[in-house]
Amino acid sequence: MKKVEVRLGSDSYTIHIGPGILAHIGRWLKENGLAGKLAIITNPVVRELYGAALEQGLVDAGFPVAILSVPDGEEQKSLETAGRLYHELSDAYAERTTPILALGGGVIGDLAGFVAATYLRGVPLVQIPTTLLAQVDSSIGGKVAVNHGQLKNEIGAFYQPRLVVADTSTLKTLPDKELANGLAEVIKCAVIVDNGLFAYLERNLAGMKPPGDGVLEEIVFRTAQIKADVVAQDERDSGLRNILNYGHTIGHALESASDFQMRHGEAVAIGMLAAARISNQMDIFDKKELLRLKGVIERAGLPTEVPDLRLEQVIQAIEHDKKVLQGKVRFILPRAIGSVFITDEVSLSLVEKILVDWHEEA
Ligand SMILES: NC(=O)c1ccc[n+]([C@@H]2O[C@H](COP(=O)([O-])OP(=O)(O)OC[C@H]3O[C@@H](n4cnc5c(N)ncnc54)[C@H](O)[C@@H]3O)[C@@H](O)[C@H]2O)c1
Ligand SMILES: [Zn+2]
């Protein structure tokens, strides 16, 4: 078992990482001064797989538990669902001191986190992420949110959990596509700051074969550590945290131009390669490194070719999403594997050229 500390002064917390640790949660809750009744927010898929084990462990540790379930899917990250949960919490006599445990992927984490941040002006939040994406990304850093109309993730708060428990055994039941989705964020973290993690991925990702227990634990540990360190230096996302957006400028545009048919991780994979190509075109990022990046993305089960989307739509989506000043847009570009820089010097015409050339190569 491993631990990562998220150092945020009086809001600091610990991320526990390892296989089969769901059963120990009761002890960690007590260590954090949490007591009394608990409310678990989850969905039917995750409840069926892990609800009973979690509940049993908590009941054995002396915690009465209420389980609140919302349907599976991104569309549940809404004010409507949050509103329903407020009623259910109130019906379950939840008080200011009643912790909310978010058991599930990033959708449950963001939604339950939003509810915890707002119900009675804030109740303790515990994240129990069960997807790779949630274990390395969304459960760390305190961004909680719902969607509202066109506003994706834009109704929310910074609200740090009291504790994160990432049981890597839960990743065994994750569909391959979901695993790949999380691996995109793992690769992102390696490229932005950790050449060693990148080399580890090169050695340990074996294409179609899902990673074993030891590899999963190591990957979650090292990536969670990176996210925790970045967040600790920039809790409110006003500077350094920007580097976590590597691959996301073009990634978001691809997702939106595909009407969200493209998975986030797939779009980020293409976005990371596109940024690397831009940097290569600017004579900064080495061609050999570009090939290494492509190799790891492939082995993660992620795409390495630009999809058949109307390029004008992709460019429009970038313009819509980002502040474009004099035809130029902010980019996070790799200098080498393990090092990135932020630049406002990339022109939209270069972005377009890179995407067109790449598409024609294929
Ligand atoms: N707060 C943040 O900083 C942050 C960062 C990145 C992403 N996000 C948000 O995270 C969400 C995406 O999260 P996600 O990728 O985890 O998707 P998700 O929560 O929809 O989970 C993906 C699917 O896997 C299922 N699932 C979850 N755990 C499982 C398990 N152990 N075994 C089998 N199936 C399982 C879920 O029910 C769902 O069908 C988006 O809403 C995104 O906006 C938030
Ligand atoms: Zn992302």
mmCIF file with all atom_site columns, C-alpha atoms in Angstrom, residues 217-351:
data_model
loop_
_atom_site.group_PDB
_atom_site.id
_atom_site.type_symbol
_atom_site.label_atom_id
_atom_site.label_alt_id
_atom_site.label_comp_id
_atom_site.label_asym_id
_atom_site.label_entity_id
_atom_site.label_seq_id
_atom_site.pdbx_PDB_ins_code
_atom_site.Cartn_x
_atom_site.Cartn_y
_atom_site.Cartn_z
_atom_site.occupancy
_atom_site.B_iso_or_equiv
_atom_site.pdbx_formal_charge
_atom_site.auth_seq_id
_atom_site.auth_comp_id
_atom_site.auth_asym_id
_atom_site.auth_atom_id
_atom_site.pdbx_PDB_model_num
ATOM 1   C CA . GLU A 1 217 ? -0.579  0.440  -8.144  1.00 0.00 ? 217 GLU A CA 1
ATOM 2   C CA . GLU A 1 218 ? 2.687   1.979  -9.336  1.00 0.00 ? 218 GLU A CA 1
ATOM 3   C CA . ILE A 1 219 ? 0.984   3.922  -12.136 1.00 0.00 ? 219 ILE A CA 1
ATOM 4   C CA . VAL A 1 220 ? -1.733  5.300  -9.847  1.00 0.00 ? 220 VAL A CA 1
ATOM 5   C CA . PHE A 1 221 ? 0.801   6.149  -7.140  1.00 0.00 ? 221 PHE A CA 1
ATOM 6   C CA . ARG A 1 222 ? 3.211   8.004  -9.415  1.00 0.00 ? 222 ARG A CA 1
ATOM 7   C CA . THR A 1 223 ? 0.505   9.869  -11.317 1.00 0.00 ? 223 THR A CA 1
ATOM 8   C CA . ALA A 1 224 ? -1.475  10.821 -8.210  1.00 0.00 ? 224 ALA A CA 1
ATOM 9   C CA . GLN A 1 225 ? 1.788   12.152 -6.743  1.00 0.00 ? 225 GLN A CA 1
ATOM 10  C CA . ILE A 1 226 ? 2.298   14.390 -9.772  1.00 0.00 ? 226 ILE A CA 1
ATOM 11  C CA . LYS A 1 227 ? -1.241  15.758 -9.687  1.00 0.00 ? 227 LYS A CA 1
ATOM 12  C CA . ALA A 1 228 ? -1.016  16.277 -5.915  1.00 0.00 ? 228 ALA A CA 1
ATOM 13  C CA . ASP A 1 229 ? 2.242   18.219 -6.266  1.00 0.00 ? 229 ASP A CA 1
ATOM 14  C CA . VAL A 1 230 ? 0.899   20.451 -9.033  1.00 0.00 ? 230 VAL A CA 1
ATOM 15  C CA . VAL A 1 231 ? -2.308  21.128 -7.098  1.00 0.00 ? 231 VAL A CA 1
ATOM 16  C CA . ALA A 1 232 ? -0.360  21.890 -3.905  1.00 0.00 ? 232 ALA A CA 1
ATOM 17  C CA . GLN A 1 233 ? 1.535   24.605 -5.776  1.00 0.00 ? 233 GLN A CA 1
ATOM 18  C CA . ASP A 1 234 ? -1.552  26.092 -7.410  1.00 0.00 ? 234 ASP A CA 1
ATOM 19  C CA . GLU A 1 235 ? -4.713  25.149 -5.527  1.00 0.00 ? 235 GLU A CA 1
ATOM 20  C CA . ARG A 1 236 ? -6.964  27.678 -7.284  1.00 0.00 ? 236 ARG A CA 1
ATOM 21  C CA . ASP A 1 237 ? -5.772  27.043 -10.819 1.00 0.00 ? 237 ASP A CA 1
ATOM 22  C CA . SER A 1 238 ? -4.185  30.410 -11.406 1.00 0.00 ? 238 SER A CA 1
ATOM 23  C CA . GLY A 1 239 ? -0.878  29.391 -12.986 1.00 0.00 ? 239 GLY A CA 1
ATOM 24  C CA . LEU A 1 240 ? 1.107   26.154 -12.768 1.00 0.00 ? 240 LEU A CA 1
ATOM 25  C CA . ARG A 1 241 ? -2.010  23.975 -12.881 1.00 0.00 ? 241 ARG A CA 1
ATOM 26  C CA . ASN A 1 242 ? -2.257  25.052 -16.514 1.00 0.00 ? 242 ASN A CA 1
ATOM 27  C CA . ILE A 1 243 ? 0.334   22.438 -17.467 1.00 0.00 ? 243 ILE A CA 1
ATOM 28  C CA . LEU A 1 244 ? -2.256  19.757 -16.660 1.00 0.00 ? 244 LEU A CA 1
ATOM 29  C CA . ASN A 1 245 ? -4.024  21.003 -19.780 1.00 0.00 ? 245 ASN A CA 1
ATOM 30  C CA . TYR A 1 246 ? -1.342  19.543 -22.041 1.00 0.00 ? 246 TYR A CA 1
ATOM 31  C CA . GLY A 1 247 ? -3.202  17.820 -24.902 1.00 0.00 ? 247 GLY A CA 1
ATOM 32  C CA . HIS A 1 248 ? -6.474  19.425 -23.858 1.00 0.00 ? 248 HIS A CA 1
ATOM 33  C CA . THR A 1 249 ? -6.562  22.501 -26.134 1.00 0.00 ? 249 THR A CA 1
ATOM 34  C CA . ILE A 1 250 ? -6.998  20.427 -29.265 1.00 0.00 ? 250 ILE A CA 1
ATOM 35  C CA . GLY A 1 251 ? -8.492  17.565 -27.222 1.00 0.00 ? 251 GLY A CA 1
ATOM 36  C CA . HIS A 1 252 ? -11.480 19.638 -26.077 1.00 0.00 ? 252 HIS A CA 1
ATOM 37  C CA . ALA A 1 253 ? -11.969 20.951 -29.604 1.00 0.00 ? 253 ALA A CA 1
ATOM 38  C CA . LEU A 1 254 ? -12.047 17.402 -31.004 1.00 0.00 ? 254 LEU A CA 1
ATOM 39  C CA . GLU A 1 255 ? -14.538 16.286 -28.363 1.00 0.00 ? 255 GLU A CA 1
ATOM 40  C CA . SER A 1 256 ? -16.823 19.174 -29.101 1.00 0.00 ? 256 SER A CA 1
ATOM 41  C CA . ALA A 1 257 ? -16.452 18.944 -32.916 1.00 0.00 ? 257 ALA A CA 1
ATOM 42  C CA . SER A 1 258 ? -17.392 15.256 -32.621 1.00 0.00 ? 258 SER A CA 1
ATOM 43  C CA . ASP A 1 259 ? -20.481 16.199 -30.606 1.00 0.00 ? 259 ASP A CA 1
ATOM 44  C CA . PHE A 1 260 ? -18.922 14.390 -27.663 1.00 0.00 ? 260 PHE A CA 1
ATOM 45  C CA . GLN A 1 261 ? -18.948 11.090 -29.565 1.00 0.00 ? 261 GLN A CA 1
ATOM 46  C CA . MET A 1 262 ? -15.191 10.950 -29.108 1.00 0.00 ? 262 MET A CA 1
ATOM 47  C CA . ARG A 1 263 ? -14.028 9.824  -25.659 1.00 0.00 ? 263 ARG A CA 1
ATOM 48  C CA . HIS A 1 264 ? -12.108 12.358 -23.589 1.00 0.00 ? 264 HIS A CA 1
ATOM 49  C CA . GLY A 1 265 ? -8.981  10.177 -23.370 1.00 0.00 ? 265 GLY A CA 1
ATOM 50  C CA . GLU A 1 266 ? -8.975  9.526  -27.124 1.00 0.00 ? 266 GLU A CA 1
ATOM 51  C CA . ALA A 1 267 ? -9.273  13.238 -27.845 1.00 0.00 ? 267 ALA A CA 1
ATOM 52  C CA . VAL A 1 268 ? -6.512  14.051 -25.355 1.00 0.00 ? 268 VAL A CA 1
ATOM 53  C CA . ALA A 1 269 ? -4.270  11.404 -26.951 1.00 0.00 ? 269 ALA A CA 1
ATOM 54  C CA . ILE A 1 270 ? -4.627  13.107 -30.343 1.00 0.00 ? 270 ILE A CA 1
ATOM 55  C CA . GLY A 1 271 ? -4.255  16.499 -28.644 1.00 0.00 ? 271 GLY A CA 1
ATOM 56  C CA . MET A 1 272 ? -0.984  15.445 -27.001 1.00 0.00 ? 272 MET A CA 1
ATOM 57  C CA . LEU A 1 273 ? 0.411   14.204 -30.315 1.00 0.00 ? 273 LEU A CA 1
ATOM 58  C CA . ALA A 1 274 ? -0.747  17.352 -32.104 1.00 0.00 ? 274 ALA A CA 1
ATOM 59  C CA . ALA A 1 275 ? 0.973   19.578 -29.516 1.00 0.00 ? 275 ALA A CA 1
ATOM 60  C CA . ALA A 1 276 ? 4.108   17.445 -29.881 1.00 0.00 ? 276 ALA A CA 1
ATOM 61  C CA . ARG A 1 277 ? 3.969   17.868 -33.664 1.00 0.00 ? 277 ARG A CA 1
ATOM 62  C CA . ILE A 1 278 ? 3.588   21.623 -33.281 1.00 0.00 ? 278 ILE A CA 1
ATOM 63  C CA . SER A 1 279 ? 6.616   21.704 -30.988 1.00 0.00 ? 279 SER A CA 1
ATOM 64  C CA . ASN A 1 280 ? 8.541   19.531 -33.450 1.00 0.00 ? 280 ASN A CA 1
ATOM 65  C CA . GLN A 1 281 ? 7.586   21.876 -36.284 1.00 0.00 ? 281 GLN A CA 1
ATOM 66  C CA . MET A 1 282 ? 8.977   24.753 -34.184 1.00 0.00 ? 282 MET A CA 1
ATOM 67  C CA . ASP A 1 283 ? 12.296  22.827 -33.930 1.00 0.00 ? 283 ASP A CA 1
ATOM 68  C CA . ILE A 1 284 ? 11.900  22.281 -30.199 1.00 0.00 ? 284 ILE A CA 1
ATOM 69  C CA . PHE A 1 285 ? 10.648  18.719 -29.677 1.00 0.00 ? 285 PHE A CA 1
ATOM 70  C CA . ASP A 1 286 ? 12.772  15.945 -31.153 1.00 0.00 ? 286 ASP A CA 1
ATOM 71  C CA . LYS A 1 287 ? 11.351  13.602 -33.796 1.00 0.00 ? 287 LYS A CA 1
ATOM 72  C CA . LYS A 1 288 ? 12.619  10.565 -31.828 1.00 0.00 ? 288 LYS A CA 1
ATOM 73  C CA . GLU A 1 289 ? 10.697  11.719 -28.767 1.00 0.00 ? 289 GLU A CA 1
ATOM 74  C CA . LEU A 1 290 ? 7.607   12.154 -30.929 1.00 0.00 ? 290 LEU A CA 1
ATOM 75  C CA . LEU A 1 291 ? 7.888   8.516  -31.981 1.00 0.00 ? 291 LEU A CA 1
ATOM 76  C CA . ARG A 1 292 ? 8.309   7.407  -28.344 1.00 0.00 ? 292 ARG A CA 1
ATOM 77  C CA . LEU A 1 293 ? 5.148   9.320  -27.464 1.00 0.00 ? 293 LEU A CA 1
ATOM 78  C CA . LYS A 1 294 ? 3.254   7.728  -30.327 1.00 0.00 ? 294 LYS A CA 1
ATOM 79  C CA . GLY A 1 295 ? 4.470   4.295  -29.200 1.00 0.00 ? 295 GLY A CA 1
ATOM 80  C CA . VAL A 1 296 ? 3.204   4.694  -25.636 1.00 0.00 ? 296 VAL A CA 1
ATOM 81  C CA . ILE A 1 297 ? -0.135  6.117  -26.755 1.00 0.00 ? 297 ILE A CA 1
ATOM 82  C CA . GLU A 1 298 ? -0.589  3.132  -29.054 1.00 0.00 ? 298 GLU A CA 1
ATOM 83  C CA . ARG A 1 299 ? 0.280   0.647  -26.314 1.00 0.00 ? 299 ARG A CA 1
ATOM 84  C CA . ALA A 1 300 ? -2.265  2.305  -24.053 1.00 0.00 ? 300 ALA A CA 1
ATOM 85  C CA . GLY A 1 301 ? -4.948  1.384  -26.601 1.00 0.00 ? 301 GLY A CA 1
ATOM 86  C CA . LEU A 1 302 ? -5.461  5.002  -27.677 1.00 0.00 ? 302 LEU A CA 1
ATOM 87  C CA . PRO A 1 303 ? -5.690  6.400  -31.221 1.00 0.00 ? 303 PRO A CA 1
ATOM 88  C CA . THR A 1 304 ? -2.728  8.031  -32.955 1.00 0.00 ? 304 THR A CA 1
ATOM 89  C CA . GLU A 1 305 ? -4.433  9.292  -36.119 1.00 0.00 ? 305 GLU A CA 1
ATOM 90  C CA . VAL A 1 306 ? -6.593  12.386 -36.569 1.00 0.00 ? 306 VAL A CA 1
ATOM 91  C CA . PRO A 1 307 ? -10.221 11.321 -36.853 1.00 0.00 ? 307 PRO A CA 1
ATOM 92  C CA . ASP A 1 308 ? -12.356 12.193 -39.891 1.00 0.00 ? 308 ASP A CA 1
ATOM 93  C CA . LEU A 1 309 ? -13.816 15.404 -38.580 1.00 0.00 ? 309 LEU A CA 1
ATOM 94  C CA . ARG A 1 310 ? -14.337 18.634 -40.482 1.00 0.00 ? 310 ARG A CA 1
ATOM 95  C CA . LEU A 1 311 ? -11.189 20.542 -39.658 1.00 0.00 ? 311 LEU A CA 1
ATOM 96  C CA . GLU A 1 312 ? -12.929 23.922 -39.867 1.00 0.00 ? 312 GLU A CA 1
ATOM 97  C CA . GLN A 1 313 ? -15.148 22.734 -37.052 1.00 0.00 ? 313 GLN A CA 1
ATOM 98  C CA . VAL A 1 314 ? -12.154 21.759 -34.935 1.00 0.00 ? 314 VAL A CA 1
ATOM 99  C CA . ILE A 1 315 ? -10.504 25.135 -35.513 1.00 0.00 ? 315 ILE A CA 1
ATOM 100 C CA . GLN A 1 316 ? -13.775 26.917 -34.747 1.00 0.00 ? 316 GLN A CA 1
ATOM 101 C CA . ALA A 1 317 ? -14.082 24.935 -31.539 1.00 0.00 ? 317 ALA A CA 1
ATOM 102 C CA . ILE A 1 318 ? -10.585 26.051 -30.469 1.00 0.00 ? 318 ILE A CA 1
ATOM 103 C CA . GLU A 1 319 ? -11.503 29.662 -31.229 1.00 0.00 ? 319 GLU A CA 1
ATOM 104 C CA . HIS A 1 320 ? -14.705 29.304 -29.274 1.00 0.00 ? 320 HIS A CA 1
ATOM 105 C CA . ASP A 1 321 ? -13.077 27.596 -26.285 1.00 0.00 ? 321 ASP A CA 1
ATOM 106 C CA . LYS A 1 322 ? -9.885  29.633 -25.896 1.00 0.00 ? 322 LYS A CA 1
ATOM 107 C CA . LYS A 1 323 ? -8.967  33.259 -25.900 1.00 0.00 ? 323 LYS A CA 1
ATOM 108 C CA . VAL A 1 324 ? -7.500  33.792 -29.343 1.00 0.00 ? 324 VAL A CA 1
ATOM 109 C CA . LEU A 1 325 ? -5.366  36.933 -29.545 1.00 0.00 ? 325 LEU A CA 1
ATOM 110 C CA . GLN A 1 326 ? -4.278  38.116 -32.975 1.00 0.00 ? 326 GLN A CA 1
ATOM 111 C CA . GLY A 1 327 ? -4.778  34.652 -34.438 1.00 0.00 ? 327 GLY A CA 1
ATOM 112 C CA . LYS A 1 328 ? -2.710  33.038 -31.692 1.00 0.00 ? 328 LYS A CA 1
ATOM 113 C CA . VAL A 1 329 ? -3.770  30.659 -28.971 1.00 0.00 ? 329 VAL A CA 1
ATOM 114 C CA . ARG A 1 330 ? -2.178  29.480 -25.708 1.00 0.00 ? 330 ARG A CA 1
ATOM 115 C CA . PHE A 1 331 ? -0.618  26.042 -25.855 1.00 0.00 ? 331 PHE A CA 1
ATOM 116 C CA . ILE A 1 332 ? 1.217   23.710 -23.501 1.00 0.00 ? 332 ILE A CA 1
ATOM 117 C CA . LEU A 1 333 ? 4.003   22.217 -25.628 1.00 0.00 ? 333 LEU A CA 1
ATOM 118 C CA . PRO A 1 334 ? 6.557   19.547 -24.790 1.00 0.00 ? 334 PRO A CA 1
ATOM 119 C CA . ARG A 1 335 ? 10.212  20.543 -24.875 1.00 0.00 ? 335 ARG A CA 1
ATOM 120 C CA . ALA A 1 336 ? 11.259  16.946 -24.183 1.00 0.00 ? 336 ALA A CA 1
ATOM 121 C CA . ILE A 1 337 ? 9.567   13.973 -22.509 1.00 0.00 ? 337 ILE A CA 1
ATOM 122 C CA . GLY A 1 338 ? 9.188   15.171 -18.908 1.00 0.00 ? 338 GLY A CA 1
ATOM 123 C CA . SER A 1 339 ? 9.274   18.898 -19.619 1.00 0.00 ? 339 SER A CA 1
ATOM 124 C CA . VAL A 1 340 ? 6.744   21.330 -21.063 1.00 0.00 ? 340 VAL A CA 1
ATOM 125 C CA . PHE A 1 341 ? 6.424   25.072 -21.551 1.00 0.00 ? 341 PHE A CA 1
ATOM 126 C CA . ILE A 1 342 ? 3.499   27.432 -21.993 1.00 0.00 ? 342 ILE A CA 1
ATOM 127 C CA . THR A 1 343 ? 3.415   29.632 -25.050 1.00 0.00 ? 343 THR A CA 1
ATOM 128 C CA . ASP A 1 344 ? 1.090   32.216 -26.535 1.00 0.00 ? 344 ASP A CA 1
ATOM 129 C CA . GLU A 1 345 ? 2.954   32.081 -29.838 1.00 0.00 ? 345 GLU A CA 1
ATOM 130 C CA . VAL A 1 346 ? 1.126   29.275 -31.649 1.00 0.00 ? 346 VAL A CA 1
ATOM 131 C CA . SER A 1 347 ? -0.953  30.558 -34.546 1.00 0.00 ? 347 SER A CA 1
ATOM 132 C CA . LEU A 1 348 ? -4.233  28.945 -35.514 1.00 0.00 ? 348 LEU A CA 1
ATOM 133 C CA . SER A 1 349 ? -2.880  28.622 -39.038 1.00 0.00 ? 349 SER A CA 1
ATOM 134 C CA . LEU A 1 350 ? -0.016  26.446 -37.747 1.00 0.00 ? 350 LEU A CA 1
ATOM 135 C CA . VAL A 1 351 ? -2.518  24.292 -35.839 1.00 0.00 ? 351 VAL A CA 1
#
